[in-house]
Amino acid sequence: MKIRYLLLLSALGSLPARAQTAAPAADPYRPVYHFAPPRNWLNDANGLVFSNGVYHLFYQHNPLSAAPGHLAWGHATSPDLLRWTNLPVALSEYRNPDGSNTMIFSGSAVVDANNDSGLFAPGQTDGLVAFYTGHVEKNGATLAQHQNLAFSPDQGLSWTRYAGNPVLDIGSKEFRDPKVFWYAPQRKWVMACVKADRQQIYLYQSANLRDWQFMSRWGRAGDTVKEWECPDLFELPVPGGGTKWMLLISSGNPTEQFRGQQYFLGQFDGQQFTPDQPYEEPAYLDFGKDYFAAVTFNNAPANRRLLVGWTNDWAYARDIPTGDAWRGSFAVPRELSLRATAAGLVLVQQPLAELGTLGKEAVSLKNQSLKAGAADYELPFRGESYDLELTLEPGKAQTLTLNLLQSEAERTTLRYDVARQLLTLDRRESGRVDFHPLFALTTETARVPLQNGQLRLRLLVDKSVVEVFAQDGETTLTDLVFPRQHQGRITLQAAGGPARIARLSLRDLSQPLAP
Ligand code: FRU
């Protein structure tokens, strides 16, 4: 009787939420609503382009194993950037007549709407052209990095490498990651590449996507500790009128051991990029350890600027304990904008608005007081995949602590130091941290001033991915975590004085999305 009752309960999935303890799934770290490859290795997002109502996501992919190597472009498509259909590998490594091997490194894709390339049938308006770095290797030694193109007449299902490749070769082994975009004022194509070891971007122009002419170079500014990779250059509207150009570079992180991203705001006149300021103090995009190689979509509808970042760090990317089936994931696409604040223009990153249509509300509360020194306040929800929005009023508290993915001996902690206005993400006790010495070496901290006495947080938690958006996207921190105990509790505490949760709402996103 008892057994039957239990079976019935579990069949209906109707255990009360508080009593639910997520059973360790067979694949406990695979995110539900973040993109991960169907199998094997993934790193940078490549070739992000919107065409015929479909978002194309290509990505650095090893089709043969869950470790880096044999780099190719994997491919998935989506109508809404949330539900993905996996497609066959788009571009694969190839062997050259001299016995060397060319891997398909990072790059971009465009819709050649006017058949400027002449590579499509006359009148075709939706040909896709992909630009990738050919990384040429022989016996483990890099021989060259140059820019190449491939074209697809059928929305990325089949690709032909251009016979005149490489289209751009400067005789370097550190020249990569072409981002091509249409520059409307001068009706031409522009390509930004990095000279990685010199921390510079090189800009080129073309009328036909095949012949490229050098325009300018810029760099060695901001953070120059690491190589520069994966450039992106695009325009964002300024509130109240005008635009700024934003240059994104994957390279720097406030914590030197790790990689991250920085951005520069300035102008681009069709020839060269000029920053607004010298950037002696680098501007970082994300303050976590695991947000890298992010680039934006070409051709996105309604001029949206949508950014996709790899949630990992090369320091330990190949060692993360997700198993041999797959390794690597992307953050939820972020919409970029500029906001005018008392402190000047601020870059804002908001999770894709459409995410708000998924899942069901599991917790909603207002005016919950947090007494200092009292028992931890625990949310009436347990889980590992959710979207949590909360507005905290620290009041007289000195510290606020929010524990996520908490079990007896584990927690991923977000701490706010009220006096110093510092938000810290701490994964040192998050679960498996010992697979690499750098993984839990430090905590990640960003300065986040209160606004009207409030700290607004949005947390996208998804098994092994934690994305934190503070003050409506003005600061973000992204980290991987690998809990072992899977109790998925969420608790809050105030210390030094009472505080208040002004508002909180949590949407459960644990149900896989139907394609
Ligand atoms: C950035 C990067 C790129 C390169 C690719 C190779 O993560 O190093 O510069 O094209 O990865 O996978």
XYZ file of C-alpha atoms and ligand atoms in Angstrom:
527
model
C 0.000 0.000 0.000
C 2.710 2.362 1.100
C 4.812 1.531 -1.949
C 1.879 1.996 -4.255
C 1.169 5.376 -2.705
C 4.740 6.473 -3.197
C 4.734 5.258 -6.780
C 1.558 7.176 -7.428
C 2.996 10.310 -5.886
C 6.150 10.133 -7.919
C 4.208 9.342 -11.090
C 2.151 12.470 -10.576
C 5.249 14.390 -9.648
C 3.222 15.800 -6.787
C 5.513 15.715 -3.772
C 5.055 19.041 -2.011
C 7.705 21.499 -3.210
C 9.326 21.888 0.203
C 9.901 18.189 0.587
C 11.372 17.773 -2.852
C 15.006 16.890 -2.999
C 16.211 16.806 -6.549
C 17.448 13.280 -7.175
C 20.923 13.418 -8.680
C 20.166 13.036 -12.344
C 22.258 10.815 -14.577
C 23.716 13.986 -16.052
C 23.543 16.328 -13.054
C 25.381 19.276 -14.586
C 23.663 19.505 -17.949
C 21.739 22.795 -17.992
C 18.038 22.785 -18.896
C 17.543 26.206 -20.472
C 21.131 27.097 -21.332
C 22.500 25.758 -24.604
C 24.938 22.849 -24.365
C 26.122 20.694 -27.277
C 24.236 17.432 -27.862
C 27.574 15.718 -27.317
C 31.282 16.462 -27.132
C 33.214 19.678 -26.763
C 32.018 23.286 -27.154
C 33.831 26.603 -26.769
C 33.210 29.985 -28.483
C 29.966 30.986 -30.177
C 30.589 31.492 -33.908
C 28.703 32.704 -36.959
C 25.762 34.153 -35.014
C 23.302 35.291 -37.663
C 19.552 35.725 -38.047
C 18.185 34.671 -41.433
C 14.682 33.925 -42.734
C 13.150 34.072 -39.263
C 15.723 31.702 -37.745
C 18.651 32.302 -35.386
C 21.750 30.340 -36.382
C 24.188 29.433 -33.658
C 27.466 27.913 -34.746
C 30.087 27.039 -32.176
C 33.630 25.809 -31.716
C 33.170 22.082 -31.487
C 35.227 18.918 -31.352
C 32.997 16.336 -33.056
C 35.168 13.491 -31.767
C 35.398 14.035 -28.012
C 34.523 16.218 -25.033
C 38.015 17.745 -24.998
C 39.313 20.569 -27.190
C 40.761 19.490 -30.563
C 39.728 18.812 -34.188
C 37.920 22.153 -34.050
C 34.899 22.437 -36.312
C 31.749 24.538 -36.357
C 28.809 22.831 -34.697
C 25.385 24.181 -35.679
C 21.997 24.684 -34.048
C 19.001 26.814 -34.992
C 16.181 28.403 -33.055
C 13.112 30.540 -33.689
C 13.477 32.286 -30.308
C 17.010 31.674 -28.928
C 15.540 29.361 -26.282
C 14.411 26.230 -28.122
C 17.253 24.792 -30.187
C 17.370 22.223 -32.943
C 20.747 20.570 -33.382
C 21.994 20.222 -36.941
C 24.955 18.368 -38.455
C 28.432 19.859 -38.128
C 28.658 22.752 -40.585
C 32.397 23.057 -41.212
C 34.980 20.388 -40.412
C 38.763 20.384 -40.224
C 40.568 19.388 -43.421
C 43.913 18.034 -44.517
C 46.071 20.028 -46.905
C 48.233 18.670 -49.746
C 51.411 19.311 -47.698
C 50.125 17.051 -44.901
C 49.214 19.908 -42.592
C 45.774 20.111 -41.033
C 43.457 23.117 -40.931
C 41.077 23.474 -38.014
C 38.068 25.793 -38.230
C 38.632 28.425 -35.546
C 36.236 31.177 -34.500
C 34.512 33.633 -36.811
C 31.226 35.109 -37.943
C 28.553 34.840 -40.635
C 26.522 37.288 -42.703
C 23.481 37.201 -44.965
C 24.695 38.234 -48.423
C 21.322 39.773 -49.343
C 22.546 41.400 -52.577
C 24.819 38.559 -53.614
C 27.811 40.915 -53.306
C 30.048 37.862 -53.222
C 28.719 36.562 -56.536
C 28.855 33.122 -54.926
C 25.096 32.534 -55.166
C 22.584 32.149 -57.964
C 21.572 35.484 -59.510
C 18.763 36.996 -57.467
C 19.278 34.864 -54.360
C 18.797 37.091 -51.308
C 19.468 34.712 -48.427
C 22.873 33.196 -49.121
C 24.982 32.788 -45.981
C 28.702 33.536 -45.957
C 30.795 32.338 -43.024
C 34.231 33.697 -42.123
C 36.494 31.499 -40.046
C 40.111 31.421 -39.057
C 41.995 28.595 -40.676
C 44.330 27.363 -37.949
C 46.989 25.389 -39.783
C 48.982 22.837 -37.818
C 51.554 20.177 -38.564
C 52.993 17.789 -35.982
C 51.475 19.900 -33.223
C 53.129 23.140 -34.378
C 51.055 26.093 -35.584
C 52.029 27.039 -39.136
C 49.518 29.815 -39.814
C 46.300 31.552 -38.863
C 44.456 33.179 -41.731
C 40.917 34.209 -42.656
C 38.782 32.091 -44.957
C 35.240 32.007 -46.206
C 32.661 29.347 -46.884
C 29.229 29.848 -48.381
C 25.870 28.175 -48.055
C 22.952 28.584 -50.452
C 20.611 26.558 -48.200
C 20.538 28.254 -44.796
C 23.613 26.606 -43.415
C 22.798 22.986 -44.198
C 25.557 22.586 -46.770
C 28.731 24.635 -47.074
C 31.378 25.074 -49.744
C 34.789 26.427 -48.872
C 35.725 29.229 -51.266
C 38.336 28.183 -53.835
C 40.263 31.443 -53.370
C 40.921 30.874 -49.649
C 42.548 32.260 -47.627
C 40.953 35.638 -48.298
C 43.242 37.317 -45.790
C 46.697 36.146 -44.767
C 49.302 38.419 -43.164
C 51.809 35.648 -42.523
C 51.013 35.470 -38.817
C 50.365 32.617 -36.417
C 48.332 34.849 -34.100
C 45.782 36.467 -36.421
C 42.219 35.350 -35.911
C 38.505 35.512 -35.105
C 37.099 37.568 -38.027
C 33.922 39.478 -37.248
C 32.325 40.693 -40.480
C 29.430 43.154 -40.557
C 27.679 45.461 -43.013
C 28.558 49.139 -42.641
C 25.505 50.855 -44.109
C 26.722 54.507 -44.295
C 29.432 53.515 -46.791
C 27.639 50.495 -48.214
C 30.524 48.125 -47.583
C 31.539 45.137 -45.515
C 33.918 45.535 -42.583
C 36.018 42.830 -40.932
C 37.596 43.093 -37.475
C 40.304 40.547 -36.583
C 42.728 40.345 -33.697
C 46.460 40.300 -33.833
C 46.174 38.365 -30.605
C 49.744 38.571 -29.297
C 49.958 42.318 -29.967
C 46.594 43.038 -28.317
C 45.390 44.885 -31.384
C 42.400 44.782 -33.692
C 42.945 45.091 -37.430
C 40.096 46.494 -39.538
C 39.522 45.683 -43.224
C 36.893 46.615 -45.812
C 35.426 44.837 -48.804
C 32.811 45.340 -51.505
C 32.478 41.657 -52.397
C 33.326 39.746 -49.198
C 36.223 38.094 -51.044
C 38.805 40.877 -51.498
C 39.791 42.643 -48.298
C 41.646 45.906 -47.943
C 43.412 47.020 -44.754
C 41.983 50.174 -43.118
C 43.435 50.643 -39.625
C 44.597 49.033 -36.440
C 43.955 49.895 -32.828
C 44.790 48.488 -29.456
C 47.086 47.911 -26.552
C 44.631 49.677 -24.275
C 42.718 48.655 -21.193
C 43.680 45.202 -20.005
C 46.617 43.795 -21.958
C 47.582 40.958 -19.619
C 46.280 38.222 -21.920
C 46.084 37.776 -25.678
C 43.213 39.589 -27.375
C 40.614 37.323 -28.971
C 37.125 37.345 -30.518
C 36.591 41.024 -31.378
C 33.161 42.470 -32.024
C 32.358 46.010 -33.148
C 28.825 47.397 -33.282
C 26.681 50.455 -32.747
C 24.345 51.024 -29.824
C 21.784 53.812 -29.518
C 22.432 56.423 -26.812
C 19.345 57.371 -24.791
C 18.287 60.835 -25.856
C 19.891 60.604 -29.298
C 22.979 59.573 -31.204
C 24.944 56.361 -31.038
C 28.156 54.931 -29.655
C 30.256 52.146 -31.093
C 31.246 49.388 -28.781
C 34.332 47.240 -29.230
C 34.258 43.955 -27.352
C 37.474 42.047 -26.772
C 37.932 38.733 -25.023
C 41.044 39.015 -22.912
C 40.890 40.665 -19.544
C 39.415 39.823 -16.177
C 39.773 41.712 -12.910
C 41.428 38.577 -11.525
C 44.552 38.124 -13.576
C 44.737 34.346 -13.622
C 41.493 34.186 -15.561
C 40.272 35.386 -18.888
C 37.286 37.600 -19.329
C 36.043 40.336 -21.526
C 36.474 44.035 -21.736
C 34.711 46.663 -23.770
C 35.551 50.062 -25.151
C 33.009 52.743 -26.045
C 33.857 55.151 -28.823
C 33.221 55.983 -32.444
C 33.805 54.200 -35.725
C 33.853 56.339 -38.870
C 33.991 53.486 -41.341
C 37.796 53.465 -41.236
C 38.945 53.401 -37.666
C 37.803 52.946 -34.101
C 38.453 55.830 -31.700
C 37.697 55.276 -28.029
C 36.058 57.994 -25.950
C 38.718 57.757 -23.254
C 42.153 56.143 -22.798
C 40.758 53.234 -20.749
C 43.645 53.285 -18.308
C 41.097 51.632 -16.036
C 39.793 48.723 -18.111
C 36.029 48.274 -18.389
C 35.041 44.652 -17.826
C 31.915 43.084 -19.194
C 31.282 40.423 -16.551
C 32.877 40.012 -13.134
C 32.579 36.233 -12.851
C 35.211 33.743 -13.964
C 33.120 32.060 -16.617
C 32.018 34.438 -19.317
C 34.261 34.496 -22.359
C 34.440 34.836 -26.142
C 31.023 36.520 -26.242
C 29.998 37.986 -29.586
C 26.736 39.350 -30.982
C 24.307 38.339 -33.710
C 24.435 39.874 -37.143
C 21.132 40.880 -38.684
C 19.025 40.416 -35.532
C 15.478 41.735 -35.967
C 14.403 45.104 -34.550
C 18.053 46.136 -34.222
C 18.435 44.059 -31.105
C 22.045 43.552 -30.017
C 22.131 40.001 -28.696
C 25.273 38.631 -27.071
C 26.196 34.969 -26.563
C 29.072 34.082 -24.212
C 30.787 30.794 -23.418
C 30.375 29.933 -19.743
C 33.872 28.668 -19.052
C 37.496 29.706 -18.632
C 40.402 28.236 -20.600
C 42.309 27.843 -17.302
C 40.256 24.752 -16.457
C 37.806 24.432 -19.367
C 38.903 20.917 -20.294
C 38.780 19.712 -16.688
C 35.250 20.681 -15.643
C 33.547 17.555 -14.276
C 30.616 17.260 -16.682
C 31.701 13.799 -17.841
C 32.806 12.420 -21.191
C 29.499 12.963 -22.987
C 29.621 16.759 -23.363
C 31.538 19.745 -22.094
C 30.720 23.451 -22.414
C 27.646 25.684 -22.448
C 26.492 29.175 -23.350
C 24.992 31.839 -21.155
C 21.425 32.873 -21.931
C 21.660 35.419 -24.766
C 21.911 38.941 -23.358
C 20.418 42.040 -24.877
C 22.848 44.968 -24.755
C 21.927 48.620 -24.363
C 23.296 51.857 -22.948
C 21.637 53.556 -19.978
C 22.111 57.168 -18.931
C 22.849 57.344 -15.192
C 24.192 59.981 -12.796
C 27.583 58.298 -13.251
C 27.397 58.600 -17.052
C 26.535 56.075 -19.735
C 26.435 52.542 -18.446
C 26.447 49.302 -20.405
C 23.385 47.216 -19.570
C 23.123 43.468 -20.136
C 19.677 41.958 -19.702
C 18.817 38.313 -20.178
C 16.782 37.751 -23.294
C 13.283 39.135 -22.526
C 11.655 35.994 -23.973
C 13.077 33.987 -21.074
C 10.341 35.583 -18.949
C 7.722 33.619 -20.900
C 9.116 30.249 -19.820
C 8.333 28.155 -16.782
C 5.853 28.760 -14.028
C 5.916 30.988 -10.998
C 6.797 28.922 -7.937
C 7.358 31.625 -5.311
C 6.129 35.179 -5.090
C 6.420 37.316 -1.979
C 6.614 40.890 -0.753
C 7.849 42.629 2.381
C 9.597 39.718 4.011
C 11.721 40.948 6.892
C 15.117 39.410 7.603
C 16.015 39.728 11.265
C 19.700 39.906 12.065
C 20.891 36.899 13.962
C 17.604 35.035 13.419
C 17.376 31.642 11.740
C 18.086 31.710 8.016
C 15.086 32.564 5.906
C 14.487 29.709 3.475
C 12.417 30.019 0.309
C 9.590 27.494 -0.071
C 11.243 25.997 -3.135
C 14.021 23.606 -3.916
C 15.529 23.245 -7.322
C 18.527 23.719 -9.553
C 17.032 25.410 -12.640
C 15.185 28.646 -12.066
C 14.991 32.371 -12.702
C 14.906 34.330 -9.438
C 14.253 38.060 -9.242
C 14.494 39.865 -5.948
C 14.726 43.377 -4.572
C 16.602 43.601 -1.285
C 16.575 46.548 1.080
C 19.624 46.172 3.342
C 18.327 48.831 5.745
C 20.546 48.682 8.832
C 22.213 45.373 7.942
C 25.962 45.242 7.353
C 25.907 42.126 5.224
C 23.275 40.266 3.252
C 23.907 36.683 2.261
C 22.005 34.660 -0.281
C 22.858 30.982 -0.537
C 21.973 29.113 -3.712
C 22.219 25.408 -4.538
C 22.556 24.814 -0.820
C 22.832 21.425 0.891
C 24.233 20.443 4.285
C 27.827 20.999 3.291
C 27.510 23.053 0.107
C 26.416 26.447 -1.021
C 27.063 28.957 -3.774
C 27.004 32.278 -1.981
C 26.185 35.780 -3.081
C 27.197 38.268 -0.406
C 26.574 41.995 -0.280
C 28.782 44.187 1.882
C 26.556 47.204 2.511
C 29.205 49.691 3.646
C 31.620 48.875 0.846
C 28.890 48.312 -1.744
C 30.553 45.124 -2.902
C 28.741 42.136 -4.336
C 30.702 38.889 -4.087
C 30.033 35.550 -5.718
C 31.709 32.789 -3.759
C 31.830 29.218 -5.056
C 34.501 27.904 -2.722
C 31.957 25.624 -1.002
C 29.765 25.052 -4.034
C 30.498 21.313 -4.409
C 33.174 19.841 -6.646
C 35.959 22.385 -6.727
C 39.061 20.222 -6.546
C 39.341 19.217 -10.214
C 41.579 22.224 -10.844
C 43.601 24.387 -8.434
C 42.371 27.657 -9.976
C 38.674 26.845 -9.886
C 37.985 27.898 -6.306
C 41.081 29.966 -5.710
C 39.335 33.313 -5.387
C 35.905 34.837 -5.039
C 34.525 37.298 -7.583
C 33.625 40.807 -6.515
C 32.036 43.777 -8.251
C 31.177 47.216 -6.947
C 27.409 47.594 -6.972
C 26.061 50.788 -5.351
C 22.559 50.612 -3.901
C 19.937 52.498 -5.864
C 17.255 54.162 -3.708
C 18.436 51.936 -0.881
C 17.788 48.826 -2.955
C 19.782 46.006 -4.472
C 17.912 44.392 -7.352
C 19.134 40.968 -8.390
C 18.194 38.552 -11.115
C 19.696 35.098 -10.856
C 19.641 32.558 -13.648
C 20.548 29.280 -12.015
C 20.701 26.175 -14.178
C 22.425 23.075 -12.749
C 26.045 24.106 -13.336
C 25.560 27.698 -14.517
C 24.940 30.704 -12.274
C 24.376 34.081 -13.924
C 23.900 37.122 -11.694
C 22.458 40.394 -13.010
C 22.571 43.265 -10.506
C 20.726 46.605 -10.679
C 18.772 45.718 -13.809
C 21.756 44.464 -15.748
C 24.320 47.160 -14.881
C 26.657 44.520 -13.404
C 26.862 40.819 -14.185
C 28.782 37.903 -12.685
C 28.801 34.456 -14.278
C 30.288 31.341 -12.707
C 30.143 27.601 -13.174
C 29.421 25.432 -10.123
C 29.258 21.669 -9.611
C 27.125 20.772 -6.590
C 27.372 17.227 -5.310
C 24.464 17.003 -2.899
C 21.670 18.480 -5.012
C 19.292 19.709 -2.350
C 18.825 22.975 -4.194
C 17.863 25.043 -1.161
C 17.780 28.844 -1.233
C 18.357 30.761 2.017
C 18.916 34.373 3.032
C 20.440 36.029 6.065
C 21.019 39.567 7.300
C 23.877 40.365 9.681
C 24.533 43.469 11.779
C 20.955 44.745 11.570
C 17.567 43.969 10.050
C 16.907 43.999 6.305
C 13.964 43.295 4.066
C 13.101 41.447 0.886
C 10.908 44.058 -0.768
C 9.854 41.743 -3.604
C 10.781 38.288 -4.787
C 9.573 36.048 -7.545
C 10.947 32.742 -8.676
C 10.060 30.887 -11.843
C 10.781 27.191 -11.956
C 12.587 26.369 -15.204
C 13.334 22.728 -14.503
C 11.090 21.368 -17.257
C 12.919 20.735 -20.535
C 11.736 23.017 -23.320
C 9.733 21.412 -26.080
C 11.440 22.136 -29.424
C 38.895 31.928 -27.932
C 39.717 31.184 -28.945
C 39.785 31.919 -30.267
C 40.047 30.819 -31.244
C 39.228 29.682 -30.666
C 39.798 28.309 -30.891
O 38.357 31.099 -26.953
O 41.015 30.945 -28.426
O 40.731 32.954 -30.304
O 39.633 31.137 -32.543
O 39.140 29.927 -29.274
O 38.904 27.344 -30.444
